[in-house]
Amino acid sequence: GPAASLSRFRGALVAAVLGDCVGGEFEGAEEVPMESVLQHLSNLDDETKGSGILEYSDDTAMARCVVQSLLTRVGFDEQDMARRFAKEYSMSPGRGYGSGVIQVLKKLSSPQLSDVYQPAKDQFNGRGSFGNGGAMRAAPFALAFPDPADVKRCARQGAMLTHSCSLGYNGAVLQALAVHLSLQGAIDKPQQFISRLITEMEEVESNDETRNDARILKEAEKPFCERLHRVRDLMDRSTVSIEEVISELGNGIAALHSVPTAIFCVLHCLQPRECLPANYGGLERTIAYSLALGGDTDTIACMAGAIAGAHYGIEAIPQSWIRCCEGAEDAHVNAERLRMLYHRSSQGG
Ligand code: F2R
Ligand code: MG
Ligand code: MG
């Protein structure tokens, strides 16, 4: 529809890169004072204080593979995407990949491999990974396909190349759905947006794999639905501390402890907040707030960035911030290409 403007596509892809690049500074930190976040962000405005270009990590490296594969193959091709992940890792192994996923990426580069989904299934004694590595690279699926059924199917399959646990790949589906809805302006009505995500995830999580994984990991029967209900409860509160967000939603490396958190960051920062500078717009608030949660900051800011960028559009991102991020220019160009694929798909061609 007309709401899915080029500015929203660019906003989504560029703000994801931005979140990854600026979030890298605090990844793994237990406590991040807001003062440190604001200092880090204000250094980006000041060329004399800036530490030059901030490099992107595995989040962007893998998202770029997804983008290139979707564009080159004009749709989802698991063989091609797997090859790109493996090649990217072998060319640039120092991007801060998860310690488990490295095994998958090495196996994916074997020419003898017949089933590209098998290496992921072998992870963690056959249980598969529940890390957020599938979700961190899911946004491009929402930018390539207008039909939510395609978005869900491809985000799931794309994640399953490395994450075969339902708590991993369903996180990717949720992240892609959030970007999909945001692109269409759905965050203008935040209550309806969160309800729509809950309804979608009710269906996504109604199956035996989800029930089994949830039981083994001692989670609620529909883990992502349960977390989204917590997001809705926190949204309804007038004040929420960072500690409460971390204890209710998490800030960790598991998809379950980071995708709902990223969604909350976007919704919480729709309004000005006392802890954030009054001159910040919503996109800047979202990035700053994501970093202040600590934990998996590059990935939470990357996912929140994609959702917020699709909502506010590219104009909401300060030029001085974009200039500091490796890969931002490529994202700008590729967003337009993805939009052509998106509109091609919507014409049934
Ligand atoms: N890996 C990191 N950060 C750690 C330090 C990086 C540092 N900067 C450096 O350069 O060394 N960040 C990146 O990893 C996250 C995405 O991880 P992904 O792709 O999901 O990897 P993996 O290995 O599959 O899962 C991550 C960890 O989760 C635990 N885990 C997952 N499934 C499990 C299971 N079934 N049972 C037990 N544990 C499981 C393991 O500890 C995995 O290693 C992003 O944050 C990205 O930025
Ligand atoms: Mg990373
Ligand atoms: Mg991370």
mmCIF file of C-alpha atoms and ligand atoms in Angstrom:
data_model
loop_
_atom_site.group_PDB
_atom_site.id
_atom_site.type_symbol
_atom_site.label_atom_id
_atom_site.label_comp_id
_atom_site.label_asym_id
_atom_site.label_seq_id
_atom_site.Cartn_x
_atom_site.Cartn_y
_atom_site.Cartn_z
ATOM 1 C CA GLY A 1 0.000 0.000 0.000
ATOM 2 C CA PRO A 2 1.003 3.678 -0.165
ATOM 3 C CA ALA A 3 2.055 3.607 3.526
ATOM 4 C CA ALA A 4 5.003 1.362 2.653
ATOM 5 C CA SER A 5 7.103 4.273 1.333
ATOM 6 C CA LEU A 6 10.727 4.111 0.259
ATOM 7 C CA SER A 7 11.613 6.142 3.373
ATOM 8 C CA ARG A 8 10.259 3.349 5.601
ATOM 9 C CA PHE A 9 12.230 0.650 3.747
ATOM 10 C CA ARG A 10 15.413 2.706 4.058
ATOM 11 C CA GLY A 11 14.654 3.542 7.683
ATOM 12 C CA ALA A 12 14.263 -0.136 8.563
ATOM 13 C CA LEU A 13 17.441 -1.398 6.915
ATOM 14 C CA VAL A 14 19.666 1.561 7.870
ATOM 15 C CA ALA A 15 18.483 1.766 11.507
ATOM 16 C CA ALA A 16 19.135 -1.976 11.922
ATOM 17 C CA VAL A 17 22.764 -1.414 10.871
ATOM 18 C CA LEU A 18 22.935 1.643 13.139
ATOM 19 C CA GLY A 19 21.675 -0.311 16.161
ATOM 20 C CA ASP A 20 24.248 -3.038 15.559
ATOM 21 C CA CYS A 21 27.153 -0.597 15.049
ATOM 22 C CA VAL A 22 26.423 1.729 17.986
ATOM 23 C CA GLY A 23 25.226 -1.123 20.218
ATOM 24 C CA GLY A 24 28.495 -3.029 19.893
ATOM 25 C CA GLU A 25 30.114 -0.700 22.432
ATOM 26 C CA PHE A 26 27.997 -2.104 25.286
ATOM 27 C CA GLU A 27 27.332 -5.733 24.255
ATOM 28 C CA GLY A 28 27.607 -7.986 27.296
ATOM 29 C CA ALA A 29 27.720 -5.124 29.840
ATOM 30 C CA GLU A 30 25.610 -5.837 32.886
ATOM 31 C CA GLU A 31 24.774 -2.256 33.708
ATOM 32 C CA VAL A 32 24.896 0.635 31.285
ATOM 33 C CA PRO A 33 24.274 4.091 32.816
ATOM 34 C CA MET A 34 22.166 6.295 30.534
ATOM 35 C CA GLU A 35 24.928 8.903 30.872
ATOM 36 C CA SER A 36 27.386 6.578 29.131
ATOM 37 C CA VAL A 37 24.870 5.883 26.360
ATOM 38 C CA LEU A 38 24.267 9.596 25.744
ATOM 39 C CA GLN A 39 28.014 10.300 25.802
ATOM 40 C CA HIS A 40 28.612 7.519 23.259
ATOM 41 C CA LEU A 41 25.845 8.857 21.002
ATOM 42 C CA SER A 42 26.938 12.484 21.298
ATOM 43 C CA ASN A 43 30.467 11.464 20.302
ATOM 44 C CA LEU A 44 28.955 10.404 16.970
ATOM 45 C CA ASP A 45 27.968 14.046 16.355
ATOM 46 C CA ASP A 46 31.457 15.277 17.104
ATOM 47 C CA GLU A 47 34.042 14.315 14.498
ATOM 48 C CA THR A 48 36.938 15.179 16.805
ATOM 49 C CA LYS A 49 35.710 12.844 19.571
ATOM 50 C CA GLY A 50 34.339 10.054 17.407
ATOM 51 C CA SER A 51 36.298 6.833 17.191
ATOM 52 C CA GLY A 52 36.032 6.869 13.396
ATOM 53 C CA ILE A 53 33.870 4.243 11.716
ATOM 54 C CA LEU A 54 32.000 1.819 13.973
ATOM 55 C CA GLU A 55 32.204 -1.672 12.496
ATOM 56 C CA TYR A 56 29.144 -3.843 12.101
ATOM 57 C CA SER A 57 29.007 -7.297 13.708
ATOM 58 C CA ASP A 58 27.490 -10.717 12.862
ATOM 59 C CA ASP A 59 23.980 -9.195 13.026
ATOM 60 C CA THR A 60 24.592 -7.026 9.960
ATOM 61 C CA ALA A 61 27.005 -9.449 8.277
ATOM 62 C CA MET A 62 24.269 -12.132 8.188
ATOM 63 C CA ALA A 63 21.469 -9.668 7.323
ATOM 64 C CA ARG A 64 23.534 -8.561 4.325
ATOM 65 C CA CYS A 65 23.703 -12.213 3.193
ATOM 66 C CA VAL A 66 19.908 -12.456 3.503
ATOM 67 C CA VAL A 67 19.471 -9.272 1.455
ATOM 68 C CA GLN A 68 21.933 -10.317 -1.263
ATOM 69 C CA SER A 69 20.385 -13.767 -1.511
ATOM 70 C CA LEU A 70 16.795 -12.486 -1.751
ATOM 71 C CA LEU A 71 17.803 -9.946 -4.420
ATOM 72 C CA THR A 72 19.969 -12.288 -6.492
ATOM 73 C CA ARG A 73 17.575 -15.238 -6.370
ATOM 74 C CA VAL A 74 14.477 -12.997 -6.623
ATOM 75 C CA GLY A 75 13.002 -14.752 -3.589
ATOM 76 C CA PHE A 76 13.979 -17.276 -0.917
ATOM 77 C CA ASP A 77 16.524 -19.928 -1.910
ATOM 78 C CA GLU A 78 17.864 -21.868 1.089
ATOM 79 C CA GLN A 79 20.876 -23.300 -0.770
ATOM 80 C CA ASP A 80 22.023 -19.885 -1.916
ATOM 81 C CA MET A 81 21.424 -18.268 1.492
ATOM 82 C CA ALA A 82 23.322 -21.056 3.298
ATOM 83 C CA ARG A 83 26.265 -20.679 0.899
ATOM 84 C CA ARG A 84 26.360 -16.934 1.527
ATOM 85 C CA PHE A 85 26.347 -17.368 5.331
ATOM 86 C CA ALA A 86 29.213 -19.865 5.090
ATOM 87 C CA LYS A 87 31.242 -17.706 2.697
ATOM 88 C CA GLU A 88 30.737 -14.552 4.763
ATOM 89 C CA TYR A 89 31.902 -16.346 7.903
ATOM 90 C CA SER A 90 34.987 -17.806 6.193
ATOM 91 C CA MET A 91 35.954 -14.400 4.745
ATOM 92 C CA SER A 92 35.337 -12.478 7.972
ATOM 93 C CA PRO A 93 35.192 -14.776 11.034
ATOM 94 C CA GLY A 94 35.941 -12.015 13.562
ATOM 95 C CA ARG A 95 32.542 -10.310 13.554
ATOM 96 C CA GLY A 96 31.551 -11.581 17.015
ATOM 97 C CA TYR A 97 29.450 -14.635 16.105
ATOM 98 C CA GLY A 98 27.769 -16.744 18.789
ATOM 99 C CA SER A 99 30.020 -19.536 20.001
ATOM 100 C CA GLY A 100 27.631 -22.320 18.902
ATOM 101 C CA VAL A 101 26.662 -21.040 15.461
ATOM 102 C CA ILE A 102 30.277 -21.106 14.278
ATOM 103 C CA GLN A 103 30.042 -24.935 14.027
ATOM 104 C CA VAL A 104 27.006 -24.622 11.753
ATOM 105 C CA LEU A 105 28.700 -22.042 9.536
ATOM 106 C CA LYS A 106 31.754 -24.279 9.122
ATOM 107 C CA LYS A 107 29.607 -27.307 8.198
ATOM 108 C CA LEU A 108 27.567 -25.219 5.742
ATOM 109 C CA SER A 109 30.706 -24.566 3.719
ATOM 110 C CA SER A 110 31.215 -28.286 2.990
ATOM 111 C CA PRO A 111 30.560 -29.183 -0.664
ATOM 112 C CA GLN A 112 29.483 -32.697 0.509
ATOM 113 C CA LEU A 113 26.541 -31.317 2.497
ATOM 114 C CA SER A 114 23.233 -32.594 1.076
ATOM 115 C CA ASP A 115 20.710 -31.067 3.521
ATOM 116 C CA VAL A 116 21.433 -27.428 4.403
ATOM 117 C CA TYR A 117 19.127 -27.666 7.450
ATOM 118 C CA GLN A 118 21.001 -30.595 9.020
ATOM 119 C CA PRO A 119 23.930 -28.749 10.665
ATOM 120 C CA ALA A 120 21.503 -26.549 12.617
ATOM 121 C CA LYS A 121 19.554 -29.637 13.773
ATOM 122 C CA ASP A 122 22.757 -31.147 15.210
ATOM 123 C CA GLN A 123 23.345 -28.179 17.557
ATOM 124 C CA PHE A 124 23.095 -28.517 21.345
ATOM 125 C CA ASN A 125 22.683 -32.330 21.391
ATOM 126 C CA GLY A 126 19.999 -32.220 18.736
ATOM 127 C CA ARG A 127 17.847 -29.598 20.479
ATOM 128 C CA GLY A 128 18.926 -26.767 18.170
ATOM 129 C CA SER A 129 19.846 -23.198 19.079
ATOM 130 C CA PHE A 130 17.386 -20.831 20.779
ATOM 131 C CA GLY A 131 19.777 -17.872 20.303
ATOM 132 C CA ASN A 132 18.624 -14.649 18.664
ATOM 133 C CA GLY A 133 20.838 -15.138 15.592
ATOM 134 C CA GLY A 134 17.818 -15.972 13.392
ATOM 135 C CA ALA A 135 15.840 -12.964 14.625
ATOM 136 C CA MET A 136 18.708 -10.459 14.300
ATOM 137 C CA ARG A 137 18.744 -10.994 10.506
ATOM 138 C CA ALA A 138 14.957 -11.366 9.939
ATOM 139 C CA ALA A 139 14.020 -7.782 8.945
ATOM 140 C CA PRO A 140 14.886 -8.157 5.223
ATOM 141 C CA PHE A 141 12.166 -10.818 4.812
ATOM 142 C CA ALA A 142 9.571 -8.210 5.766
ATOM 143 C CA LEU A 143 11.041 -5.805 3.205
ATOM 144 C CA ALA A 144 11.000 -8.363 0.377
ATOM 145 C CA PHE A 145 7.487 -9.823 0.629
ATOM 146 C CA PRO A 146 4.180 -7.969 1.046
ATOM 147 C CA ASP A 147 2.154 -11.070 1.998
ATOM 148 C CA PRO A 148 2.474 -11.883 5.739
ATOM 149 C CA ALA A 149 2.232 -15.608 4.938
ATOM 150 C CA ASP A 150 5.423 -15.306 2.843
ATOM 151 C CA VAL A 151 7.097 -13.174 5.522
ATOM 152 C CA LYS A 152 6.394 -15.820 8.199
ATOM 153 C CA ARG A 153 7.364 -18.807 6.050
ATOM 154 C CA CYS A 154 10.625 -17.306 4.753
ATOM 155 C CA ALA A 155 11.692 -15.812 8.103
ATOM 156 C CA ARG A 156 11.180 -19.240 9.667
ATOM 157 C CA GLN A 157 13.053 -21.157 6.954
ATOM 158 C CA GLY A 158 15.822 -18.555 6.828
ATOM 159 C CA ALA A 159 16.328 -18.816 10.590
ATOM 160 C CA MET A 160 16.244 -22.632 10.521
ATOM 161 C CA LEU A 161 19.490 -22.668 8.510
ATOM 162 C CA THR A 162 21.207 -22.002 11.869
ATOM 163 C CA HIS A 163 18.458 -22.191 14.549
ATOM 164 C CA SER A 164 16.324 -25.345 14.596
ATOM 165 C CA CYS A 165 14.795 -24.843 18.078
ATOM 166 C CA SER A 166 11.315 -23.288 17.884
ATOM 167 C CA LEU A 167 12.364 -20.736 20.503
ATOM 168 C CA GLY A 168 14.982 -19.567 18.002
ATOM 169 C CA TYR A 169 13.076 -19.557 14.698
ATOM 170 C CA ASN A 170 9.765 -18.328 16.142
ATOM 171 C CA GLY A 171 11.682 -15.296 17.407
ATOM 172 C CA ALA A 172 12.686 -14.601 13.817
ATOM 173 C CA VAL A 173 9.042 -14.895 12.721
ATOM 174 C CA LEU A 174 7.984 -12.420 15.430
ATOM 175 C CA GLN A 175 10.712 -9.921 14.501
ATOM 176 C CA ALA A 176 9.831 -10.121 10.784
ATOM 177 C CA LEU A 177 6.110 -9.680 11.564
ATOM 178 C CA ALA A 178 6.846 -6.609 13.702
ATOM 179 C CA VAL A 179 8.779 -4.999 10.829
ATOM 180 C CA HIS A 180 6.068 -6.046 8.353
ATOM 181 C CA LEU A 181 3.329 -4.337 10.383
ATOM 182 C CA SER A 182 5.458 -1.289 11.166
ATOM 183 C CA LEU A 183 6.142 -0.773 7.447
ATOM 184 C CA GLN A 184 2.391 -0.418 6.935
ATOM 185 C CA GLY A 185 1.985 2.207 9.627
ATOM 186 C CA ALA A 186 0.501 -0.175 12.211
ATOM 187 C CA ILE A 187 2.463 1.379 15.103
ATOM 188 C CA ASP A 188 0.292 4.510 14.770
ATOM 189 C CA LYS A 189 -2.111 2.429 16.890
ATOM 190 C CA PRO A 190 0.210 0.752 19.421
ATOM 191 C CA GLN A 191 -2.517 -1.219 21.245
ATOM 192 C CA GLN A 192 -3.808 -2.708 18.003
ATOM 193 C CA PHE A 193 -0.243 -3.400 16.890
ATOM 194 C CA ILE A 194 0.589 -5.483 19.973
ATOM 195 C CA SER A 195 -2.788 -7.270 19.809
ATOM 196 C CA ARG A 196 -2.173 -8.141 16.182
ATOM 197 C CA LEU A 197 1.258 -9.573 17.034
ATOM 198 C CA ILE A 198 -0.294 -11.671 19.823
ATOM 199 C CA THR A 199 -2.980 -12.996 17.466
ATOM 200 C CA GLU A 200 -0.369 -13.885 14.836
ATOM 201 C CA MET A 201 1.914 -15.589 17.363
ATOM 202 C CA GLU A 202 -1.021 -17.581 18.828
ATOM 203 C CA GLU A 203 -1.196 -19.286 15.451
ATOM 204 C CA VAL A 204 2.584 -19.496 14.907
ATOM 205 C CA GLU A 205 3.024 -21.186 18.299
ATOM 206 C CA SER A 206 0.140 -23.693 18.009
ATOM 207 C CA ASN A 207 2.074 -26.789 17.089
ATOM 208 C CA ASP A 208 3.813 -29.781 18.657
ATOM 209 C CA GLU A 209 7.386 -28.522 18.105
ATOM 210 C CA THR A 210 6.670 -25.341 20.056
ATOM 211 C CA ARG A 211 4.846 -27.224 22.826
ATOM 212 C CA ASN A 212 7.685 -29.774 23.156
ATOM 213 C CA ASP A 213 10.497 -27.201 23.171
ATOM 214 C CA ALA A 214 8.597 -25.027 25.658
ATOM 215 C CA ARG A 215 8.053 -28.004 27.955
ATOM 216 C CA ILE A 216 11.718 -29.071 27.835
ATOM 217 C CA LEU A 217 12.909 -25.522 28.496
ATOM 218 C CA LYS A 218 10.254 -25.010 31.199
ATOM 219 C CA GLU A 219 8.649 -22.060 29.455
ATOM 220 C CA ALA A 220 4.971 -21.159 29.076
ATOM 221 C CA GLU A 221 3.063 -23.258 26.525
ATOM 222 C CA LYS A 222 3.280 -20.421 23.984
ATOM 223 C CA PRO A 223 6.448 -18.634 25.093
ATOM 224 C CA PHE A 224 6.417 -15.647 22.734
ATOM 225 C CA CYS A 225 2.684 -15.017 23.290
ATOM 226 C CA GLU A 226 3.260 -14.988 27.021
ATOM 227 C CA ARG A 227 6.089 -12.440 26.648
ATOM 228 C CA LEU A 228 3.985 -10.251 24.349
ATOM 229 C CA HIS A 229 1.290 -10.151 27.045
ATOM 230 C CA ARG A 230 3.995 -8.890 29.412
ATOM 231 C CA VAL A 231 4.945 -6.219 26.829
ATOM 232 C CA ARG A 232 1.288 -5.134 26.748
ATOM 233 C CA ASP A 233 1.131 -4.970 30.559
ATOM 234 C CA LEU A 234 4.301 -2.846 30.699
ATOM 235 C CA MET A 235 2.964 -0.529 27.962
ATOM 236 C CA ASP A 236 -0.099 0.189 30.068
ATOM 237 C CA ARG A 237 2.001 1.362 33.017
ATOM 238 C CA SER A 238 2.810 5.048 33.439
ATOM 239 C CA THR A 239 6.315 4.413 34.774
ATOM 240 C CA VAL A 240 8.583 1.421 34.260
ATOM 241 C CA SER A 241 12.175 1.115 35.470
ATOM 242 C CA ILE A 242 14.971 -0.400 33.395
ATOM 243 C CA GLU A 243 15.333 -3.098 36.083
ATOM 244 C CA GLU A 244 11.682 -4.079 35.677
ATOM 245 C CA VAL A 245 12.023 -4.310 31.889
ATOM 246 C CA ILE A 246 15.061 -6.555 32.266
ATOM 247 C CA SER A 247 13.400 -8.791 34.845
ATOM 248 C CA GLU A 248 10.062 -9.050 32.960
ATOM 249 C CA LEU A 249 11.364 -9.318 29.388
ATOM 250 C CA GLY A 250 15.119 -9.968 29.552
ATOM 251 C CA ASN A 251 18.107 -8.517 27.688
ATOM 252 C CA GLY A 252 19.952 -11.719 26.822
ATOM 253 C CA ILE A 253 21.178 -13.672 23.825
ATOM 254 C CA ALA A 254 18.099 -15.977 23.649
ATOM 255 C CA ALA A 255 15.466 -14.889 21.106
ATOM 256 C CA LEU A 256 12.835 -15.164 23.854
ATOM 257 C CA HIS A 257 14.792 -12.720 26.017
ATOM 258 C CA SER A 258 15.446 -10.148 23.311
ATOM 259 C CA VAL A 259 12.811 -9.981 20.532
ATOM 260 C CA PRO A 260 9.869 -8.996 22.812
ATOM 261 C CA THR A 261 12.307 -6.617 24.563
ATOM 262 C CA ALA A 262 13.152 -4.916 21.251
ATOM 263 C CA ILE A 263 9.442 -4.529 20.481
ATOM 264 C CA PHE A 264 8.899 -3.000 23.920
ATOM 265 C CA CYS A 265 11.761 -0.508 23.361
ATOM 266 C CA VAL A 266 10.026 0.809 20.232
ATOM 267 C CA LEU A 267 6.596 1.113 21.891
ATOM 268 C CA HIS A 268 7.936 2.654 25.107
ATOM 269 C CA CYS A 269 9.862 5.301 23.150
ATOM 270 C CA LEU A 270 6.895 6.476 21.067
ATOM 271 C CA GLN A 271 6.513 9.227 23.687
ATOM 272 C CA PRO A 272 9.188 11.486 25.175
ATOM 273 C CA ARG A 273 10.680 9.977 28.339
ATOM 274 C CA GLU A 274 12.184 11.728 31.317
ATOM 275 C CA CYS A 275 15.396 9.729 31.174
ATOM 276 C CA LEU A 276 16.016 10.718 27.531
ATOM 277 C CA PRO A 277 16.981 14.105 26.021
ATOM 278 C CA ALA A 278 14.002 16.285 25.066
ATOM 279 C CA ASN A 279 15.579 17.066 21.686
ATOM 280 C CA TYR A 280 15.638 13.384 20.700
ATOM 281 C CA GLY A 281 13.028 12.106 18.249
ATOM 282 C CA GLY A 282 11.430 8.675 18.576
ATOM 283 C CA LEU A 283 14.074 6.819 16.595
ATOM 284 C CA GLU A 284 16.909 8.316 18.642
ATOM 285 C CA ARG A 285 15.025 7.516 21.861
ATOM 286 C CA THR A 286 14.547 3.902 20.765
ATOM 287 C CA ILE A 287 18.246 3.364 20.034
ATOM 288 C CA ALA A 288 19.395 5.072 23.252
ATOM 289 C CA TYR A 289 16.877 3.169 25.386
ATOM 290 C CA SER A 290 17.890 -0.184 23.840
ATOM 291 C CA LEU A 291 21.540 0.440 24.725
ATOM 292 C CA ALA A 292 20.673 1.468 28.289
ATOM 293 C CA LEU A 293 19.174 -1.990 28.942
ATOM 294 C CA GLY A 294 22.649 -3.529 28.686
ATOM 295 C CA GLY A 295 23.082 -7.223 27.855
ATOM 296 C CA ASP A 296 22.789 -8.054 24.157
ATOM 297 C CA THR A 297 22.777 -4.367 23.179
ATOM 298 C CA ASP A 298 23.934 -4.646 19.547
ATOM 299 C CA THR A 299 21.222 -7.170 18.750
ATOM 300 C CA ILE A 300 18.376 -5.563 20.718
ATOM 301 C CA ALA A 301 19.221 -2.154 19.188
ATOM 302 C CA CYS A 302 19.496 -3.750 15.734
ATOM 303 C CA MET A 303 16.040 -5.367 16.010
ATOM 304 C CA ALA A 304 14.413 -2.325 17.662
ATOM 305 C CA GLY A 305 16.126 -0.162 15.025
ATOM 306 C CA ALA A 306 14.552 -2.148 12.174
ATOM 307 C CA ILE A 307 11.046 -1.878 13.657
ATOM 308 C CA ALA A 308 11.436 1.809 14.589
ATOM 309 C CA GLY A 309 13.111 2.679 11.278
ATOM 310 C CA ALA A 310 10.145 1.184 9.379
ATOM 311 C CA HIS A 311 7.837 3.352 11.502
ATOM 312 C CA TYR A 312 9.646 6.720 11.459
ATOM 313 C CA GLY A 313 11.420 6.492 8.081
ATOM 314 C CA ILE A 314 14.990 7.371 7.082
ATOM 315 C CA GLU A 315 14.588 11.111 7.792
ATOM 316 C CA ALA A 316 14.360 10.358 11.519
ATOM 317 C CA ILE A 317 17.944 9.043 11.665
ATOM 318 C CA PRO A 318 20.592 11.744 12.276
ATOM 319 C CA GLN A 319 23.004 12.002 9.336
ATOM 320 C CA SER A 320 25.914 12.234 11.771
ATOM 321 C CA TRP A 321 24.965 8.835 13.222
ATOM 322 C CA ILE A 322 24.591 7.212 9.799
ATOM 323 C CA ARG A 323 28.005 8.514 8.690
ATOM 324 C CA CYS A 324 29.726 6.595 11.513
ATOM 325 C CA CYS A 325 28.350 3.173 10.632
ATOM 326 C CA GLU A 326 30.049 0.679 8.373
ATOM 327 C CA GLY A 327 27.476 -0.738 5.953
ATOM 328 C CA ALA A 328 24.910 2.057 6.301
ATOM 329 C CA GLU A 329 25.416 3.276 2.721
ATOM 330 C CA ASP A 330 24.921 -0.241 1.333
ATOM 331 C CA ALA A 331 21.765 -0.623 3.418
ATOM 332 C CA HIS A 332 20.435 2.623 1.970
ATOM 333 C CA VAL A 333 20.932 1.348 -1.589
ATOM 334 C CA ASN A 334 19.682 -2.197 -0.895
ATOM 335 C CA ALA A 335 16.488 -0.948 0.771
ATOM 336 C CA GLU A 336 15.391 0.465 -2.571
ATOM 337 C CA ARG A 337 16.160 -2.816 -4.334
ATOM 338 C CA LEU A 338 14.195 -4.770 -1.728
ATOM 339 C CA ARG A 339 11.254 -2.422 -2.212
ATOM 340 C CA MET A 340 11.268 -3.233 -5.936
ATOM 341 C CA LEU A 341 11.150 -6.937 -5.065
ATOM 342 C CA TYR A 342 8.319 -6.238 -2.574
ATOM 343 C CA HIS A 343 6.225 -4.432 -5.184
ATOM 344 C CA ARG A 344 7.024 -7.006 -7.817
ATOM 345 C CA SER A 345 5.708 -9.693 -5.445
ATOM 346 C CA SER A 346 2.571 -7.660 -4.692
ATOM 347 C CA GLN A 347 1.809 -7.539 -8.416
ATOM 348 C CA GLY A 348 1.990 -11.330 -8.483
ATOM 349 C CA GLY A 349 4.887 -11.221 -10.947
HETATM 350 N N1 F2R B 1 28.093 -13.765 20.350
HETATM 351 C C1 F2R B 1 27.819 -12.590 20.564
HETATM 352 N N2 F2R B 1 28.363 -11.946 21.596
HETATM 353 C C2 F2R B 1 29.278 -12.581 22.500
HETATM 354 C C3 F2R B 1 30.646 -11.967 22.453
HETATM 355 C C4 F2R B 1 31.078 -11.491 21.116
HETATM 356 C C5 F2R B 1 32.308 -10.666 21.291
HETATM 357 N N3 F2R B 1 32.040 -9.321 20.893
HETATM 358 C C6 F2R B 1 33.445 -11.245 20.510
HETATM 359 O O1 F2R B 1 33.858 -10.635 19.499
HETATM 360 O O2 F2R B 1 33.909 -12.320 20.887
HETATM 361 N N4 F2R B 1 26.969 -11.885 19.771
HETATM 362 C C7 F2R B 1 26.278 -12.431 18.688
HETATM 363 O O3 F2R B 1 25.663 -13.643 19.111
HETATM 364 C C8 F2R B 1 24.237 -13.483 19.247
HETATM 365 C C9 F2R B 1 23.571 -14.370 18.259
HETATM 366 O O4 F2R B 1 23.948 -15.678 18.558
HETATM 367 P P1 F2R B 1 23.431 -16.916 17.699
HETATM 368 O O5 F2R B 1 23.683 -16.659 16.274
HETATM 369 O O6 F2R B 1 22.041 -17.211 18.089
HETATM 370 O O7 F2R B 1 24.462 -18.021 18.187
HETATM 371 P P2 F2R B 1 24.277 -19.430 18.951
HETATM 372 O O8 F2R B 1 25.655 -19.878 19.248
HETATM 373 O O9 F2R B 1 23.423 -20.334 18.148
HETATM 374 O O10 F2R B 1 23.493 -19.081 20.288
HETATM 375 C C10 F2R B 1 24.017 -18.141 21.202
HETATM 376 C C11 F2R B 1 24.250 -18.770 22.564
HETATM 377 O O11 F2R B 1 23.021 -19.096 23.183
HETATM 378 C C12 F2R B 1 23.186 -20.271 23.984
HETATM 379 N N5 F2R B 1 22.263 -21.328 23.470
HETATM 380 C C13 F2R B 1 21.544 -21.298 22.331
HETATM 381 N N6 F2R B 1 20.809 -22.410 22.202
HETATM 382 C C14 F2R B 1 21.050 -23.168 23.265
HETATM 383 C C15 F2R B 1 20.577 -24.446 23.706
HETATM 384 N N7 F2R B 1 19.669 -25.168 23.010
HETATM 385 N N8 F2R B 1 21.047 -24.940 24.883
HETATM 386 C C16 F2R B 1 21.956 -24.214 25.612
HETATM 387 N N9 F2R B 1 22.439 -23.004 25.252
HETATM 388 C C17 F2R B 1 21.998 -22.487 24.099
HETATM 389 C C18 F2R B 1 24.634 -20.673 23.861
HETATM 390 O O12 F2R B 1 25.372 -20.074 24.876
HETATM 391 C C19 F2R B 1 25.015 -20.081 22.523
HETATM 392 O O13 F2R B 1 26.392 -19.865 22.330
HETATM 393 C C20 F2R B 1 23.974 -12.024 19.018
HETATM 394 O O14 F2R B 1 23.989 -11.353 20.245
HETATM 395 C C21 F2R B 1 25.125 -11.575 18.188
HETATM 396 O O15 F2R B 1 25.368 -10.199 18.331
HETATM 397 MG MG MG B 2 26.523 -9.008 17.027
HETATM 398 MG MG MG B 3 24.469 -9.339 20.055
#
